[in-house]
């Protein structure tokens, strides 16, 4: 299971993950590491297309305003 937050849709770190990327998950260390070089991540950031559309109404507004990162759960 993966927890996705609005930051992923807005270009956060999860937006840079691609099919077949290697990811290291450690429950003991409470970490998730994307095993991709910094050069590749920079290339992906440069190619990233930000979502178009309105964020001031509808589902996108509700998502933006009410979905929190896991570390900010209530």
mmCIF file of N, CA, C and O in Angstrom:
data_model
loop_
_atom_site.group_PDB
_atom_site.id
_atom_site.type_symbol
_atom_site.label_atom_id
_atom_site.label_comp_id
_atom_site.label_asym_id
_atom_site.label_seq_id
_atom_site.Cartn_x
_atom_site.Cartn_y
_atom_site.Cartn_z
ATOM 1 N N UNK A 1 0.843 -1.164 0.000
ATOM 2 C CA UNK A 1 0.000 0.000 0.000
ATOM 3 C C UNK A 1 0.889 1.228 0.000
ATOM 4 O O UNK A 1 1.916 1.267 0.649
ATOM 5 N N UNK A 2 0.475 2.263 -0.718
ATOM 6 C CA UNK A 2 1.234 3.500 -0.832
ATOM 7 C C UNK A 2 0.352 4.654 -0.421
ATOM 8 O O UNK A 2 -0.789 4.759 -0.845
ATOM 9 N N UNK A 3 0.868 5.519 0.417
ATOM 10 C CA UNK A 3 0.132 6.710 0.839
ATOM 11 C C UNK A 3 0.513 7.841 -0.096
ATOM 12 O O UNK A 3 1.675 8.236 -0.164
ATOM 13 N N UNK A 4 -0.422 8.356 -0.855
ATOM 14 C CA UNK A 4 -0.164 9.435 -1.803
ATOM 15 C C UNK A 4 -0.827 10.701 -1.292
ATOM 16 O O UNK A 4 -1.967 10.675 -0.859
ATOM 17 N N UNK A 5 -0.096 11.795 -1.344
ATOM 18 C CA UNK A 5 -0.606 13.070 -0.854
ATOM 19 C C UNK A 5 -0.666 14.075 -1.995
ATOM 20 O O UNK A 5 -0.130 13.834 -3.074
ATOM 21 N N UNK A 6 -1.298 15.216 -1.771
ATOM 22 C CA UNK A 6 -1.390 16.216 -2.836
ATOM 23 C C UNK A 6 -0.037 16.632 -3.408
ATOM 24 O O UNK A 6 0.060 16.990 -4.569
ATOM 25 N N UNK A 7 1.021 16.550 -2.602
ATOM 26 C CA UNK A 7 2.338 16.947 -3.086
ATOM 27 C C UNK A 7 2.778 16.124 -4.290
ATOM 28 O O UNK A 7 3.499 16.619 -5.152
ATOM 29 N N UNK A 8 2.361 14.883 -4.375
ATOM 30 C CA UNK A 8 2.720 14.052 -5.516
ATOM 31 C C UNK A 8 2.119 14.615 -6.794
ATOM 32 O O UNK A 8 2.767 14.669 -7.833
ATOM 33 N N UNK A 9 0.877 15.053 -6.727
ATOM 34 C CA UNK A 9 0.208 15.609 -7.893
ATOM 35 C C UNK A 9 0.779 16.968 -8.273
ATOM 36 O O UNK A 9 0.725 17.375 -9.415
ATOM 37 N N UNK A 10 1.377 17.649 -7.315
ATOM 38 C CA UNK A 10 1.927 18.978 -7.564
ATOM 39 C C UNK A 10 3.417 18.966 -7.859
ATOM 40 O O UNK A 10 4.051 20.005 -7.868
ATOM 41 N N UNK A 11 3.978 17.779 -8.079
ATOM 42 C CA UNK A 11 5.391 17.701 -8.444
ATOM 43 C C UNK A 11 6.306 17.293 -7.314
ATOM 44 O O UNK A 11 7.515 17.444 -7.426
ATOM 45 N N UNK A 12 5.767 16.777 -6.241
ATOM 46 C CA UNK A 12 6.587 16.308 -5.128
ATOM 47 C C UNK A 12 7.365 15.058 -5.504
ATOM 48 O O UNK A 12 7.295 14.586 -6.637
ATOM 49 N N UNK A 13 8.121 14.491 -4.558
ATOM 50 C CA UNK A 13 8.995 13.357 -4.864
ATOM 51 C C UNK A 13 8.294 12.167 -5.521
ATOM 52 O O UNK A 13 8.873 11.529 -6.396
ATOM 53 N N UNK A 14 7.068 11.863 -5.133
ATOM 54 C CA UNK A 14 6.389 10.717 -5.747
ATOM 55 C C UNK A 14 6.098 10.942 -7.226
ATOM 56 O O UNK A 14 5.935 10.000 -7.979
ATOM 57 N N UNK A 15 6.061 12.191 -7.651
ATOM 58 C CA UNK A 15 5.823 12.484 -9.067
ATOM 59 C C UNK A 15 6.999 12.040 -9.933
ATOM 60 O O UNK A 15 6.850 11.904 -11.148
ATOM 61 N N UNK A 16 8.154 11.811 -9.324
ATOM 62 C CA UNK A 16 9.352 11.448 -10.084
ATOM 63 C C UNK A 16 9.546 9.945 -10.231
ATOM 64 O O UNK A 16 10.403 9.504 -10.987
ATOM 65 N N UNK A 17 8.749 9.145 -9.531
ATOM 66 C CA UNK A 17 8.885 7.687 -9.598
ATOM 67 C C UNK A 17 8.352 7.172 -10.930
ATOM 68 O O UNK A 17 7.300 7.612 -11.406
ATOM 69 N N UNK A 18 9.076 6.245 -11.538
ATOM 70 C CA UNK A 18 8.686 5.646 -12.816
ATOM 71 C C UNK A 18 8.585 4.128 -12.663
ATOM 72 O O UNK A 18 9.178 3.541 -11.754
ATOM 73 N N UNK A 19 7.870 3.496 -13.593
ATOM 74 C CA UNK A 19 7.789 2.035 -13.627
ATOM 75 C C UNK A 19 9.205 1.458 -13.644
ATOM 76 O O UNK A 19 10.090 1.990 -14.323
ATOM 77 N N UNK A 20 9.392 0.391 -12.919
ATOM 78 C CA UNK A 20 10.649 -0.364 -12.855
ATOM 79 C C UNK A 20 11.718 0.313 -12.007
ATOM 80 O O UNK A 20 12.823 -0.212 -11.900
ATOM 81 N N UNK A 21 11.447 1.462 -11.405
ATOM 82 C CA UNK A 21 12.404 2.060 -10.476
ATOM 83 C C UNK A 21 12.565 1.144 -9.271
ATOM 84 O O UNK A 21 11.615 0.498 -8.832
ATOM 85 N N UNK A 22 13.752 1.105 -8.726
ATOM 86 C CA UNK A 22 14.003 0.330 -7.516
ATOM 87 C C UNK A 22 13.768 1.233 -6.317
ATOM 88 O O UNK A 22 14.201 2.384 -6.287
ATOM 89 N N UNK A 23 13.063 0.693 -5.339
ATOM 90 C CA UNK A 23 12.740 1.435 -4.127
ATOM 91 C C UNK A 23 13.111 0.566 -2.935
ATOM 92 O O UNK A 23 12.794 -0.617 -2.903
ATOM 93 N N UNK A 24 13.806 1.175 -1.974
ATOM 94 C CA UNK A 24 14.180 0.455 -0.759
ATOM 95 C C UNK A 24 13.263 0.941 0.367
ATOM 96 O O UNK A 24 13.172 2.133 0.644
ATOM 97 N N UNK A 25 12.595 -0.008 0.997
ATOM 98 C CA UNK A 25 11.668 0.281 2.084
ATOM 99 C C UNK A 25 12.205 -0.362 3.351
ATOM 100 O O UNK A 25 12.526 -1.543 3.355
ATOM 101 N N UNK A 26 12.313 0.422 4.422
ATOM 102 C CA UNK A 26 12.775 -0.115 5.699
ATOM 103 C C UNK A 26 11.787 0.279 6.785
ATOM 104 O O UNK A 26 11.690 1.454 7.149
ATOM 105 N N UNK A 27 11.044 -0.715 7.266
ATOM 106 C CA UNK A 27 10.129 -0.451 8.378
ATOM 107 C C UNK A 27 10.927 -0.138 9.638
ATOM 108 O O UNK A 27 10.548 0.728 10.432
ATOM 109 N N UNK A 28 12.049 -0.821 9.812
ATOM 110 C CA UNK A 28 12.873 -0.610 11.000
ATOM 111 C C UNK A 28 13.387 0.834 11.073
ATOM 112 O O UNK A 28 13.372 1.466 12.124
ATOM 113 N N UNK A 29 13.840 1.359 9.934
ATOM 114 C CA UNK A 29 14.388 2.717 9.898
ATOM 115 C C UNK A 29 13.344 3.771 9.524
ATOM 116 O O UNK A 29 13.665 4.951 9.428
ATOM 117 N N UNK A 30 12.113 3.307 9.257
ATOM 118 C CA UNK A 30 11.018 4.199 8.861
ATOM 119 C C UNK A 30 11.427 5.079 7.675
ATOM 120 O O UNK A 30 11.311 6.293 7.700
ATOM 121 N N UNK A 31 11.914 4.411 6.634
ATOM 122 C CA UNK A 31 12.382 5.153 5.468
ATOM 123 C C UNK A 31 11.946 4.476 4.171
ATOM 124 O O UNK A 31 11.736 3.271 4.119
ATOM 125 N N UNK A 32 11.830 5.306 3.148
ATOM 126 C CA UNK A 32 11.583 4.856 1.780
ATOM 127 C C UNK A 32 12.585 5.602 0.912
ATOM 128 O O UNK A 32 12.619 6.835 0.935
ATOM 129 N N UNK A 33 13.410 4.874 0.169
ATOM 130 C CA UNK A 33 14.434 5.491 -0.668
ATOM 131 C C UNK A 33 14.217 5.113 -2.124
ATOM 132 O O UNK A 33 14.098 3.930 -2.451
ATOM 133 N N UNK A 34 14.198 6.100 -2.976
ATOM 134 C CA UNK A 34 14.125 5.898 -4.417
ATOM 135 C C UNK A 34 15.551 5.726 -4.913
ATOM 136 O O UNK A 34 16.375 6.639 -4.790
ATOM 137 N N UNK A 35 15.878 4.562 -5.428
ATOM 138 C CA UNK A 35 17.245 4.245 -5.820
ATOM 139 C C UNK A 35 17.496 4.650 -7.270
ATOM 140 O O UNK A 35 17.682 3.826 -8.164
ATOM 141 N N UNK A 36 17.513 5.952 -7.478
ATOM 142 C CA UNK A 36 17.721 6.555 -8.799
ATOM 143 C C UNK A 36 18.763 7.658 -8.612
ATOM 144 O O UNK A 36 18.744 8.373 -7.597
ATOM 145 N N UNK A 37 19.652 7.816 -9.567
ATOM 146 C CA UNK A 37 20.718 8.813 -9.445
ATOM 147 C C UNK A 37 20.141 10.236 -9.420
ATOM 148 O O UNK A 37 19.072 10.504 -9.969
ATOM 149 N N UNK A 38 20.888 11.139 -8.795
ATOM 150 C CA UNK A 38 20.483 12.550 -8.762
ATOM 151 C C UNK A 38 20.382 13.134 -10.163
ATOM 152 O O UNK A 38 19.517 13.959 -10.435
ATOM 153 N N UNK A 39 21.263 12.711 -11.056
ATOM 154 C CA UNK A 39 21.226 13.201 -12.439
ATOM 155 C C UNK A 39 19.901 12.826 -13.106
ATOM 156 O O UNK A 39 19.285 13.642 -13.795
ATOM 157 N N UNK A 40 19.477 11.568 -12.896
ATOM 158 C CA UNK A 40 18.202 11.128 -13.472
ATOM 159 C C UNK A 40 17.035 11.869 -12.851
ATOM 160 O O UNK A 40 16.084 12.259 -13.543
ATOM 161 N N UNK A 41 17.075 12.094 -11.531
ATOM 162 C CA UNK A 41 15.990 12.837 -10.878
ATOM 163 C C UNK A 41 15.911 14.267 -11.408
ATOM 164 O O UNK A 41 14.817 14.796 -11.616
ATOM 165 N N UNK A 42 17.052 14.900 -11.638
ATOM 166 C CA UNK A 42 17.064 16.256 -12.210
ATOM 167 C C UNK A 42 16.445 16.256 -13.610
ATOM 168 O O UNK A 42 15.699 17.165 -13.967
ATOM 169 N N UNK A 43 16.775 15.233 -14.415
ATOM 170 C CA UNK A 43 16.194 15.133 -15.766
ATOM 171 C C UNK A 43 14.682 15.001 -15.672
ATOM 172 O O UNK A 43 13.936 15.662 -16.395
ATOM 173 N N UNK A 44 14.211 14.158 -14.753
ATOM 174 C CA UNK A 44 12.772 13.959 -14.584
ATOM 175 C C UNK A 44 12.086 15.240 -14.111
ATOM 176 O O UNK A 44 10.988 15.558 -14.550
ATOM 177 N N UNK A 45 12.731 15.960 -13.191
ATOM 178 C CA UNK A 45 12.151 17.228 -12.724
ATOM 179 C C UNK A 45 11.986 18.201 -13.888
ATOM 180 O O UNK A 45 10.992 18.908 -13.986
ATOM 181 N N UNK A 46 12.985 18.252 -14.760
ATOM 182 C CA UNK A 46 12.943 19.162 -15.903
ATOM 183 C C UNK A 46 11.829 18.788 -16.880
ATOM 184 O O UNK A 46 11.240 19.663 -17.522
ATOM 185 N N UNK A 47 11.531 17.493 -16.990
ATOM 186 C CA UNK A 47 10.495 17.017 -17.914
ATOM 187 C C UNK A 47 9.097 16.995 -17.297
ATOM 188 O O UNK A 47 8.119 16.764 -18.005
ATOM 189 N N UNK A 48 9.011 17.214 -15.998
ATOM 190 C CA UNK A 48 7.744 17.099 -15.291
ATOM 191 C C UNK A 48 6.720 18.106 -15.806
ATOM 192 O O UNK A 48 7.003 19.299 -15.917
ATOM 193 N N UNK A 49 5.552 17.605 -16.139
ATOM 194 C CA UNK A 49 4.457 18.459 -16.589
ATOM 195 C C UNK A 49 3.501 18.632 -15.416
ATOM 196 O O UNK A 49 2.937 17.649 -14.930
ATOM 197 N N UNK A 50 3.340 19.857 -14.975
ATOM 198 C CA UNK A 50 2.436 20.132 -13.854
ATOM 199 C C UNK A 50 0.994 19.980 -14.330
ATOM 200 O O UNK A 50 0.663 20.296 -15.468
ATOM 201 N N UNK A 51 0.114 19.499 -13.462
ATOM 202 C CA UNK A 51 -1.285 19.332 -13.855
ATOM 203 C C UNK A 51 -1.936 20.671 -14.167
ATOM 204 O O UNK A 51 -1.649 21.678 -13.522
ATOM 205 N N UNK A 52 -2.767 20.648 -15.169
ATOM 206 C CA UNK A 52 -3.511 21.855 -15.526
ATOM 207 C C UNK A 52 -4.922 21.735 -14.981
ATOM 208 O O UNK A 52 -5.417 20.643 -14.741
ATOM 209 N N UNK A 53 -5.546 22.824 -14.798
ATOM 210 C CA UNK A 53 -6.912 22.799 -14.317
ATOM 211 C C UNK A 53 -7.070 23.620 -13.058
ATOM 212 O O UNK A 53 -6.109 24.143 -12.495
ATOM 213 N N UNK A 54 -8.282 23.742 -12.654
ATOM 214 C CA UNK A 54 -8.597 24.559 -11.498
ATOM 215 C C UNK A 54 -8.457 23.772 -10.208
ATOM 216 O O UNK A 54 -8.846 22.616 -10.133
ATOM 217 N N UNK A 55 -7.895 24.415 -9.202
ATOM 218 C CA UNK A 55 -7.781 23.820 -7.878
ATOM 219 C C UNK A 55 -8.705 24.516 -6.896
ATOM 220 O O UNK A 55 -8.622 24.299 -5.703
ATOM 221 N N UNK A 56 -9.570 25.396 -7.386
ATOM 222 C CA UNK A 56 -10.406 26.177 -6.473
ATOM 223 C C UNK A 56 -11.845 25.684 -6.397
ATOM 224 O O UNK A 56 -12.703 26.343 -5.833
ATOM 225 N N UNK A 57 -12.113 24.507 -6.959
ATOM 226 C CA UNK A 57 -13.459 23.939 -6.868
ATOM 227 C C UNK A 57 -13.421 22.443 -7.124
ATOM 228 O O UNK A 57 -12.425 21.907 -7.594
ATOM 229 N N UNK A 58 -14.495 21.784 -6.767
ATOM 230 C CA UNK A 58 -14.646 20.363 -7.048
ATOM 231 C C UNK A 58 -13.726 19.462 -6.246
ATOM 232 O O UNK A 58 -13.207 19.820 -5.194
ATOM 233 N N UNK A 59 -13.530 18.249 -6.783
ATOM 234 C CA UNK A 59 -12.769 17.220 -6.087
ATOM 235 C C UNK A 59 -11.329 17.656 -5.817
ATOM 236 O O UNK A 59 -10.775 17.390 -4.756
ATOM 237 N N UNK A 60 -10.701 18.302 -6.786
ATOM 238 C CA UNK A 60 -9.315 18.719 -6.589
ATOM 239 C C UNK A 60 -9.182 19.667 -5.398
ATOM 240 O O UNK A 60 -8.228 19.586 -4.635
ATOM 241 N N UNK A 61 -10.129 20.574 -5.229
ATOM 242 C CA UNK A 61 -10.096 21.481 -4.088
ATOM 243 C C UNK A 61 -10.259 20.699 -2.785
ATOM 244 O O UNK A 61 -9.523 20.921 -1.817
ATOM 245 N N UNK A 62 -11.220 19.773 -2.756
ATOM 246 C CA UNK A 62 -11.431 18.962 -1.555
ATOM 247 C C UNK A 62 -10.178 18.150 -1.223
ATOM 248 O O UNK A 62 -9.761 18.067 -0.062
ATOM 249 N N UNK A 63 -9.577 17.567 -2.232
ATOM 250 C CA UNK A 63 -8.366 16.773 -2.037
ATOM 251 C C UNK A 63 -7.253 17.647 -1.476
ATOM 252 O O UNK A 63 -6.616 17.321 -0.483
ATOM 253 N N UNK A 64 -7.016 18.786 -2.115
ATOM 254 C CA UNK A 64 -5.953 19.695 -1.688
ATOM 255 C C UNK A 64 -6.154 20.163 -0.253
ATOM 256 O O UNK A 64 -5.231 20.241 0.531
ATOM 257 N N UNK A 65 -7.397 20.459 0.107
ATOM 258 C CA UNK A 65 -7.684 21.044 1.410
ATOM 259 C C UNK A 65 -7.806 20.034 2.544
ATOM 260 O O UNK A 65 -7.683 20.411 3.705
ATOM 261 N N UNK A 66 -8.049 18.758 2.229
ATOM 262 C CA UNK A 66 -8.357 17.815 3.297
ATOM 263 C C UNK A 66 -7.464 16.582 3.383
ATOM 264 O O UNK A 66 -7.489 15.897 4.402
ATOM 265 N N UNK A 67 -6.694 16.271 2.361
ATOM 266 C CA UNK A 67 -5.811 15.111 2.425
ATOM 267 C C UNK A 67 -4.472 15.573 2.988
ATOM 268 O O UNK A 67 -3.856 16.492 2.479
ATOM 269 N N UNK A 68 -4.052 14.927 4.065
ATOM 270 C CA UNK A 68 -2.824 15.317 4.751
ATOM 271 C C UNK A 68 -1.747 14.256 4.579
ATOM 272 O O UNK A 68 -2.052 13.081 4.387
ATOM 273 N N UNK A 69 -0.465 14.658 4.683
ATOM 274 C CA UNK A 69 0.598 13.666 4.704
ATOM 275 C C UNK A 69 0.431 12.736 5.905
ATOM 276 O O UNK A 69 -0.164 13.125 6.921
ATOM 277 N N UNK A 70 0.985 11.557 5.832
ATOM 278 C CA UNK A 70 0.854 10.574 6.899
ATOM 279 C C UNK A 70 1.357 11.094 8.235
ATOM 280 O O UNK A 70 0.824 10.780 9.285
ATOM 281 N N UNK A 71 2.386 11.937 8.200
ATOM 282 C CA UNK A 71 2.935 12.442 9.460
ATOM 283 C C UNK A 71 2.081 13.551 10.082
ATOM 284 O O UNK A 71 2.372 14.025 11.157
ATOM 285 N N UNK A 72 1.012 13.960 9.412
ATOM 286 C CA UNK A 72 0.126 14.992 9.937
ATOM 287 C C UNK A 72 -1.295 14.471 10.134
ATOM 288 O O UNK A 72 -2.236 15.240 10.173
ATOM 289 N N UNK A 73 -1.453 13.134 10.246
ATOM 290 C CA UNK A 73 -2.772 12.558 10.450
ATOM 291 C C UNK A 73 -3.371 13.097 11.739
ATOM 292 O O UNK A 73 -2.668 13.392 12.684
ATOM 293 N N UNK A 74 -4.681 13.178 11.762
ATOM 294 C CA UNK A 74 -5.363 13.601 12.999
ATOM 295 C C UNK A 74 -6.008 12.416 13.669
ATOM 296 O O UNK A 74 -6.190 11.384 13.135
#
